[in-house]
């Protein structure tokens, strides 16, 4: 009578240990990424307002590119983890090599497209006459680092699939330190201005890519895996990434629509929206770390044919997502009076932001479920469902958000619409998880 509860406790303890082991380093690596931009901003900010404005435009474009191609990490994690679970380590590394080649080809295509069109892209984003030359300079140099950025994404997916999130953390920390030192030296020491900041970041990115490639190369040699590009493998990696690309673009569209609606509400509302969106993105890092653990664990379990283990891990990670969401929600409520003065001294902005932050706080447990199940289904390779689900969410959110200005609810109503969006996402993901149709075992889906 007591054996079953004991086994359940032991299983939960094992899942907890594994989730923490994978999620904590993943969280550190995720937080390190925006620190790159913060370091660049701090250094370039002392050059002048025009330079800082130019950096803002160029970095927004670059961050958009990274977010669009993040499927390189997600798809590679799932594919590699499945083969690890199936005991096919050489095949897992081969799949990772295919993902890295895909990243290299995509990066080269982006460079070829962005170099000649950089001034037009900057103009399209509405840079001022004073800021446009600096934005163009930074963008033209920084695009050379995009292949390295995409290789880092794919290689990060390889290591996550191999159940290693510590190496990406170490590489991210090393890259951050190198980026800061190079930026300071080239901007001020070599007197290169904003161009020095761009070159410093590019060099740091290639350094990170080199470390990742050395790790993957070592594993490939150890297991006798060829490093030559394989057309069929690269094509399969691209096909697995397309649904995740659709999912990501749909989410980006939702965030862009929300920002556009906030801009129509007034200056105080758009200022408050940007502050809240920054906080929302920061909170997402903590929840995304659990999702990354989910990708690695679920992929491995399904590759090993352990359906019960996959179900148990899914259930436990959802519990973690809810618990972390509740904790983050309480933290937002308690810290509101301290958080807002860090970003604004305008009482009009504060008055608009305070009630909207309550909505954000209350929605965090929902976000915890969404991020967790998103990671579970990614780990299962259930990309097509995720793509269709996000298109449905986009279709529901868009008309509701566009009605906000006419309703007179202001920013609080807009973030209510954002919470509706996350609730619809939660329902679509929960229905899929409950159906069990995501559970497909074997080295390949």
Coordinates of C-alpha atoms in Angstrom, one line a residue:
X1 CA 0.0 0.0 0.0
X2 CA 2.9 2.4 0.7
X3 CA 5.1 1.4 -2.2
X4 CA 3.2 3.4 -4.9
X5 CA 3.4 6.7 -3.0
X6 CA 7.1 6.2 -2.3
X7 CA 7.7 5.5 -6.0
X8 CA 5.8 8.6 -6.9
X9 CA 7.8 10.7 -4.5
X10 CA 11.1 9.3 -5.8
X11 CA 10.0 9.9 -9.4
X12 CA 9.0 13.5 -8.5
X13 CA 12.3 14.0 -6.7
X14 CA 14.2 12.7 -9.8
X15 CA 12.2 15.0 -12.1
X16 CA 12.8 18.0 -9.8
X17 CA 16.5 17.4 -9.7
X18 CA 16.7 17.1 -13.5
X19 CA 14.5 20.2 -14.1
X20 CA 16.7 22.3 -11.8
X21 CA 19.9 20.9 -13.2
X22 CA 18.9 21.9 -16.8
X23 CA 16.8 25.0 -16.1
X24 CA 19.1 27.0 -13.8
X25 CA 22.0 27.2 -16.3
X26 CA 19.6 27.8 -19.1
X27 CA 18.2 30.7 -17.3
X28 CA 21.6 32.2 -16.8
X29 CA 22.4 31.8 -20.5
X30 CA 19.1 33.4 -21.4
X31 CA 19.7 36.4 -19.2
X32 CA 23.2 36.8 -20.6
X33 CA 21.9 37.5 -24.1
X34 CA 20.2 40.8 -23.4
X35 CA 23.2 41.8 -21.3
X36 CA 25.1 42.1 -24.7
X37 CA 22.8 44.8 -25.8
X38 CA 22.9 46.5 -22.3
X39 CA 26.7 46.7 -22.5
X40 CA 26.6 48.1 -26.0
X41 CA 24.0 50.6 -24.9
X42 CA 26.0 51.8 -21.9
X43 CA 29.2 52.2 -23.9
X44 CA 27.6 53.8 -27.0
X45 CA 25.4 56.0 -24.9
X46 CA 28.3 58.2 -23.9
X47 CA 29.1 58.9 -27.5
X48 CA 26.0 61.0 -28.0
X49 CA 22.2 60.9 -28.5
X50 CA 22.4 60.3 -32.2
X51 CA 24.7 57.4 -31.9
X52 CA 22.5 55.8 -29.2
X53 CA 19.4 56.3 -31.3
X54 CA 21.2 54.7 -34.2
X55 CA 22.2 51.7 -32.0
X56 CA 18.5 51.4 -30.9
X57 CA 17.3 51.1 -34.5
X58 CA 20.0 48.7 -35.6
X59 CA 19.9 46.5 -32.5
X60 CA 16.1 46.2 -32.8
X61 CA 16.6 44.8 -36.3
X62 CA 19.3 42.4 -35.2
X63 CA 17.2 41.2 -32.3
X64 CA 14.3 40.6 -34.6
X65 CA 16.5 38.5 -36.8
X66 CA 17.7 36.4 -33.8
X67 CA 14.1 35.9 -32.6
X68 CA 13.0 34.8 -36.1
X69 CA 15.7 32.2 -36.4
X70 CA 15.4 30.9 -32.8
X71 CA 13.8 27.8 -34.3
X72 CA 17.4 26.6 -35.1
X73 CA 17.8 26.0 -31.3
X74 CA 14.4 24.6 -30.7
X75 CA 14.2 22.2 -33.6
X76 CA 17.8 21.0 -33.0
X77 CA 17.2 20.4 -29.3
X78 CA 14.2 18.1 -30.0
X79 CA 15.9 16.2 -32.8
X80 CA 19.1 15.6 -30.8
X81 CA 17.4 14.7 -27.6
X82 CA 15.3 12.0 -29.3
X83 CA 18.3 10.3 -30.6
X84 CA 20.1 10.6 -27.3
X85 CA 17.1 8.9 -25.7
X86 CA 17.2 6.2 -28.3
X87 CA 20.9 5.5 -27.5
X88 CA 22.0 6.7 -31.0
X89 CA 24.6 9.3 -29.9
X90 CA 26.4 9.4 -33.3
X91 CA 23.1 10.1 -35.0
X92 CA 22.3 12.8 -32.5
X93 CA 25.6 14.6 -33.2
X94 CA 25.0 14.1 -36.9
X95 CA 21.7 15.8 -36.5
X96 CA 23.3 18.7 -34.7
X97 CA 25.9 19.0 -37.5
X98 CA 23.0 19.3 -40.0
X99 CA 21.5 22.1 -37.9
X100 CA 24.8 24.0 -37.8
X101 CA 25.2 23.8 -41.6
X102 CA 21.6 25.1 -42.0
X103 CA 22.5 28.0 -39.7
X104 CA 25.6 28.8 -41.7
X105 CA 23.7 28.8 -45.0
X106 CA 20.9 30.9 -43.6
X107 CA 23.4 33.3 -42.1
X108 CA 25.2 33.7 -45.4
X109 CA 21.9 34.4 -47.1
X110 CA 21.0 37.1 -44.5
X111 CA 24.4 38.8 -45.0
X112 CA 24.0 38.8 -48.8
X113 CA 20.5 40.4 -48.5
X114 CA 21.2 42.8 -45.7
X115 CA 24.5 44.4 -46.8
X116 CA 23.2 46.2 -49.9
X117 CA 19.8 47.0 -48.4
X118 CA 21.0 48.3 -44.9
X119 CA 20.3 52.0 -45.6
X120 CA 16.8 51.2 -46.9
X121 CA 16.0 49.0 -44.0
X122 CA 17.1 51.7 -41.5
X123 CA 14.9 54.3 -43.4
X124 CA 12.0 51.9 -43.3
X125 CA 12.2 51.8 -39.5
X126 CA 11.9 55.6 -39.3
X127 CA 15.4 56.5 -38.1
X128 CA 16.0 60.3 -37.9
X129 CA 18.4 62.0 -40.3
X130 CA 20.9 62.4 -37.4
X131 CA 20.6 58.7 -36.3
X132 CA 20.4 57.0 -39.7
X133 CA 24.1 57.1 -40.6
X134 CA 25.0 55.6 -37.3
X135 CA 22.3 52.9 -37.5
X136 CA 23.5 52.0 -41.1
X137 CA 27.1 51.8 -40.0
X138 CA 26.3 49.6 -37.0
X139 CA 23.9 47.4 -39.1
X140 CA 26.4 46.9 -42.0
X141 CA 29.1 45.7 -39.7
X142 CA 26.9 43.7 -37.3
X143 CA 25.4 41.6 -40.1
X144 CA 28.8 40.0 -40.6
X145 CA 28.1 38.5 -37.1
X146 CA 24.8 37.0 -38.0
X147 CA 26.2 33.7 -39.3
X148 CA 28.0 33.3 -36.0
X149 CA 24.8 34.2 -34.1
X150 CA 22.9 31.5 -35.9
X151 CA 25.6 28.9 -35.4
X152 CA 25.5 29.7 -31.7
X153 CA 21.7 29.1 -31.8
X154 CA 22.0 25.8 -33.5
X155 CA 25.0 24.6 -31.4
X156 CA 23.1 25.6 -28.3
X157 CA 20.3 23.4 -29.4
X158 CA 22.8 20.5 -29.9
X159 CA 24.1 20.8 -26.3
X160 CA 20.7 21.2 -24.8
X161 CA 19.6 18.0 -26.7
X162 CA 22.7 16.3 -25.2
X163 CA 21.3 17.4 -21.8
X164 CA 24.0 20.0 -21.3
X165 CA 22.9 23.5 -20.4
X166 CA 26.0 24.4 -18.4
X167 CA 28.3 24.8 -21.4
X168 CA 26.0 27.4 -23.0
X169 CA 26.0 29.3 -19.7
X170 CA 29.8 29.3 -19.6
X171 CA 30.0 30.4 -23.2
X172 CA 27.4 33.1 -22.7
X173 CA 29.3 34.5 -19.7
X174 CA 32.6 34.4 -21.6
X175 CA 31.0 36.1 -24.6
X176 CA 29.5 38.9 -22.4
X177 CA 32.9 39.6 -20.8
X178 CA 34.7 39.6 -24.1
X179 CA 32.0 41.8 -25.7
X180 CA 32.3 44.4 -23.0
X181 CA 36.1 44.5 -23.1
X182 CA 36.2 44.7 -26.9
X183 CA 33.5 47.3 -27.1
X184 CA 35.3 49.6 -24.6
X185 CA 38.7 49.1 -26.2
X186 CA 37.5 49.6 -29.8
X187 CA 35.1 52.5 -29.1
X188 CA 37.3 54.5 -26.8
X189 CA 40.8 53.0 -27.0
X190 CA 40.9 52.7 -30.8
X191 CA 38.5 55.7 -31.2
X192 CA 36.3 53.8 -33.7
X193 CA 33.0 55.2 -32.3
X194 CA 29.9 53.2 -32.9
X195 CA 31.7 51.1 -35.6
X196 CA 34.0 49.9 -32.8
X197 CA 31.0 48.7 -30.8
X198 CA 29.7 46.8 -33.8
X199 CA 33.1 45.1 -34.5
X200 CA 33.5 44.2 -30.8
X201 CA 30.2 42.4 -30.8
X202 CA 31.0 40.6 -34.1
X203 CA 34.3 39.4 -32.8
X204 CA 32.7 38.2 -29.5
X205 CA 30.0 36.4 -31.5
X206 CA 32.6 34.6 -33.7
X207 CA 34.5 33.7 -30.5
X208 CA 31.4 32.1 -29.0
X209 CA 30.7 30.3 -32.3
X210 CA 34.3 29.0 -32.4
X211 CA 34.0 27.5 -28.9
X212 CA 30.7 25.8 -29.7
X213 CA 32.1 24.4 -33.0
X214 CA 35.1 23.1 -31.1
X215 CA 32.8 21.2 -28.6
X216 CA 30.7 19.8 -31.5
X217 CA 33.9 18.9 -33.5
X218 CA 35.3 17.0 -30.5
X219 CA 32.1 15.0 -30.1
X220 CA 32.0 14.3 -33.8
X221 CA 35.6 13.0 -33.9
X222 CA 35.0 10.9 -30.8
X223 CA 32.0 9.1 -32.4
X224 CA 33.3 9.0 -36.0
X225 CA 30.7 11.5 -37.3
X226 CA 31.3 13.2 -40.7
X227 CA 31.3 17.0 -40.7
X228 CA 30.5 17.3 -44.3
X229 CA 27.2 18.9 -45.3
X230 CA 24.5 16.4 -46.0
X231 CA 21.7 17.8 -48.3
X232 CA 19.1 15.4 -47.0
X233 CA 19.9 16.1 -43.3
X234 CA 20.0 19.9 -43.8
X235 CA 16.7 19.7 -45.7
X236 CA 15.1 17.7 -42.9
X237 CA 16.3 20.3 -40.3
X238 CA 14.8 23.1 -42.4
X239 CA 11.5 21.2 -42.7
X240 CA 11.4 20.7 -38.9
X241 CA 12.1 24.4 -38.4
X242 CA 9.4 25.8 -40.7
X243 CA 6.4 25.2 -38.3
X244 CA 8.4 26.8 -35.5
X245 CA 9.2 29.7 -37.7
X246 CA 5.5 30.2 -38.3
X247 CA 4.9 30.0 -34.5
X248 CA 7.6 32.6 -33.8
X249 CA 6.4 35.0 -36.5
X250 CA 2.8 34.8 -35.2
X251 CA 4.0 35.7 -31.7
X252 CA 6.1 38.6 -33.1
X253 CA 3.0 39.8 -34.9
X254 CA 1.0 39.8 -31.7
X255 CA 3.7 41.8 -29.9
X256 CA 3.9 44.3 -32.8
X257 CA 0.1 44.7 -32.8
X258 CA 0.1 45.3 -29.1
X259 CA 2.8 48.0 -29.4
X260 CA 0.9 49.7 -32.3
X261 CA -2.3 49.8 -30.3
X262 CA -0.5 51.2 -27.2
X263 CA 0.9 53.9 -29.5
X264 CA -2.6 54.9 -30.4
X265 CA -3.6 55.3 -26.8
X266 CA -1.2 58.2 -26.1
X267 CA 2.3 59.0 -25.1
X268 CA 1.9 58.0 -21.5
X269 CA 0.4 54.7 -22.5
X270 CA 3.1 53.7 -25.0
X271 CA 5.8 54.7 -22.5
X272 CA 4.2 52.6 -19.8
X273 CA 3.7 49.7 -22.3
X274 CA 7.4 49.6 -23.2
X275 CA 8.3 49.5 -19.5
X276 CA 5.8 46.7 -18.9
X277 CA 6.8 44.8 -22.0
X278 CA 10.4 44.9 -20.9
X279 CA 9.4 43.4 -17.5
X280 CA 7.2 40.8 -19.2
X281 CA 10.1 39.7 -21.4
X282 CA 12.4 39.5 -18.3
X283 CA 9.8 37.3 -16.5
X284 CA 9.6 35.1 -19.6
X285 CA 13.3 34.2 -19.2
X286 CA 12.6 32.4 -15.9
X287 CA 9.6 30.5 -17.5
X288 CA 11.5 29.8 -20.7
X289 CA 14.3 28.1 -18.7
X290 CA 11.7 25.5 -17.6
X291 CA 10.6 25.2 -21.2
X292 CA 14.1 24.5 -22.3
X293 CA 14.4 21.8 -19.7
X294 CA 11.1 20.4 -21.0
X295 CA 12.5 20.3 -24.6
X296 CA 15.5 18.3 -23.5
X297 CA 13.8 15.9 -21.1
X298 CA 10.7 15.1 -23.2
X299 CA 12.7 14.6 -26.4
X300 CA 15.0 12.1 -24.5
X301 CA 12.1 10.3 -22.9
X302 CA 10.2 9.8 -26.2
X303 CA 13.4 8.8 -28.0
X304 CA 13.8 6.1 -25.3
X305 CA 10.2 4.9 -25.7
X306 CA 9.4 6.0 -22.1
X307 CA 5.9 7.3 -22.6
X308 CA 5.1 7.2 -18.9
X309 CA 8.3 9.1 -18.1
X310 CA 7.3 11.7 -20.6
X311 CA 3.8 12.1 -19.1
X312 CA 5.2 12.3 -15.6
X313 CA 7.8 14.8 -16.6
X314 CA 5.2 16.9 -18.4
X315 CA 3.0 16.9 -15.3
X316 CA 5.8 17.8 -13.0
X317 CA 7.1 20.6 -15.2
X318 CA 3.6 22.1 -15.4
X319 CA 3.5 22.1 -11.6
X320 CA 6.9 23.9 -11.7
X321 CA 5.6 26.4 -14.3
X322 CA 2.5 27.2 -12.1
X323 CA 4.6 27.6 -8.9
X324 CA 7.2 29.8 -10.6
X325 CA 4.4 31.8 -12.2
X326 CA 2.7 32.4 -8.8
X327 CA 6.1 33.5 -7.3
X328 CA 6.8 35.9 -10.2
X329 CA 3.2 37.3 -9.9
X330 CA 3.7 38.0 -6.2
X331 CA 7.1 39.6 -6.9
X332 CA 5.6 41.9 -9.5
X333 CA 2.8 43.0 -7.1
X334 CA 5.2 43.7 -4.2
X335 CA 7.9 45.4 -6.3
X336 CA 5.6 47.7 -8.4
X337 CA 6.3 50.8 -6.3
X338 CA 10.0 50.2 -6.5
X339 CA 10.2 49.0 -10.1
X340 CA 8.5 51.8 -11.9
X341 CA 10.7 54.7 -10.6
X342 CA 13.7 53.0 -12.1
X343 CA 12.3 53.7 -15.6
X344 CA 10.2 56.9 -15.2
X345 CA 9.6 59.9 -13.0
X346 CA 6.5 60.9 -14.9
X347 CA 3.5 60.4 -12.7
X348 CA 1.2 60.1 -15.8
X349 CA 3.2 57.1 -16.9
X350 CA 3.2 55.6 -13.4
X351 CA -0.6 56.0 -13.1
X352 CA -1.2 54.2 -16.3
X353 CA 1.3 51.4 -15.6
X354 CA 0.3 50.5 -12.0
X355 CA -3.1 48.8 -12.8
X356 CA -1.7 47.2 -16.0
X357 CA 1.0 45.6 -13.9
X358 CA -1.6 44.0 -11.7
X359 CA -3.0 42.3 -14.8
X360 CA 0.5 41.1 -15.7
X361 CA 1.0 39.7 -12.2
X362 CA -2.2 37.8 -12.2
X363 CA -1.4 36.3 -15.6
X364 CA 1.9 34.8 -14.6
X365 CA 0.6 31.4 -13.5
X366 CA -1.1 31.2 -16.9
X367 CA 2.2 32.1 -18.6
X368 CA 3.9 29.4 -16.5
X369 CA 1.6 26.7 -18.0
X370 CA 2.0 28.2 -21.5
X371 CA 5.8 28.2 -21.5
X372 CA 6.0 24.8 -20.0
X373 CA 3.6 23.1 -22.4
X374 CA 5.2 25.0 -25.3
X375 CA 8.5 23.4 -24.3
X376 CA 7.0 20.0 -23.9
X377 CA 5.4 20.0 -27.4
X378 CA 8.6 21.4 -28.9
X379 CA 10.6 18.6 -27.3
X380 CA 8.1 16.1 -28.7
X381 CA 8.7 17.6 -32.2
X382 CA 5.0 18.7 -32.4
X383 CA 5.9 21.8 -34.4
X384 CA 3.0 21.7 -36.9
X385 CA 0.4 21.8 -34.1
X386 CA 2.3 24.7 -32.4
X387 CA 2.2 26.6 -35.7
X388 CA -1.6 26.1 -36.2
X389 CA -2.3 26.9 -32.6
X390 CA -0.4 30.2 -32.7
X391 CA -2.2 31.2 -35.9
X392 CA -5.5 30.6 -34.0
X393 CA -4.3 32.7 -31.1
X394 CA -3.2 35.5 -33.5
X395 CA -6.7 35.4 -35.1
X396 CA -8.4 35.7 -31.7
X397 CA -6.1 38.4 -30.3
X398 CA -6.0 40.8 -33.3
X399 CA -9.7 42.0 -33.4
X400 CA -9.8 42.1 -29.6
X401 CA -6.7 44.3 -29.4
X402 CA -7.8 46.6 -32.2
X403 CA -11.1 47.3 -30.3
X404 CA -9.2 48.5 -27.2
X405 CA -8.8 52.2 -28.3
X406 CA -12.5 52.5 -29.0
X407 CA -13.5 50.8 -25.7
X408 CA -11.8 53.4 -23.6
X409 CA -10.1 50.8 -21.3
X410 CA -6.6 52.1 -22.0
X411 CA -3.5 50.2 -21.3
X412 CA -5.1 48.0 -18.7
X413 CA -7.6 46.8 -21.3
X414 CA -4.7 46.1 -23.7
X415 CA -2.9 44.0 -21.2
X416 CA -6.2 42.3 -20.5
X417 CA -6.2 41.4 -24.2
X418 CA -2.7 40.1 -23.8
X419 CA -3.8 37.9 -20.9
X420 CA -6.7 36.7 -23.1
X421 CA -4.1 35.8 -25.7
X422 CA -2.1 33.8 -23.2
X423 CA -5.2 32.1 -21.9
X424 CA -6.1 31.0 -25.5
X425 CA -2.6 29.7 -25.9
X426 CA -2.9 27.8 -22.6
X427 CA -6.1 26.2 -23.8
X428 CA -4.8 25.1 -27.1
X429 CA -1.6 23.7 -25.5
X430 CA -3.5 22.0 -22.7
X431 CA -5.9 20.3 -25.1
X432 CA -3.0 18.9 -27.1
X433 CA -1.1 17.8 -24.0
X434 CA -4.3 16.1 -22.6
X435 CA -5.0 14.3 -25.9
X436 CA -1.7 12.5 -25.8
X437 CA -1.3 12.8 -29.5
X438 CA 2.1 14.5 -29.0
X439 CA 3.5 11.2 -27.6
X440 CA 5.3 9.7 -30.6
X441 CA 8.2 7.5 -29.6
X442 CA 11.4 6.6 -31.4
X443 CA 14.6 8.3 -32.6
X444 CA 12.6 10.2 -35.2
X445 CA 9.0 11.5 -35.1

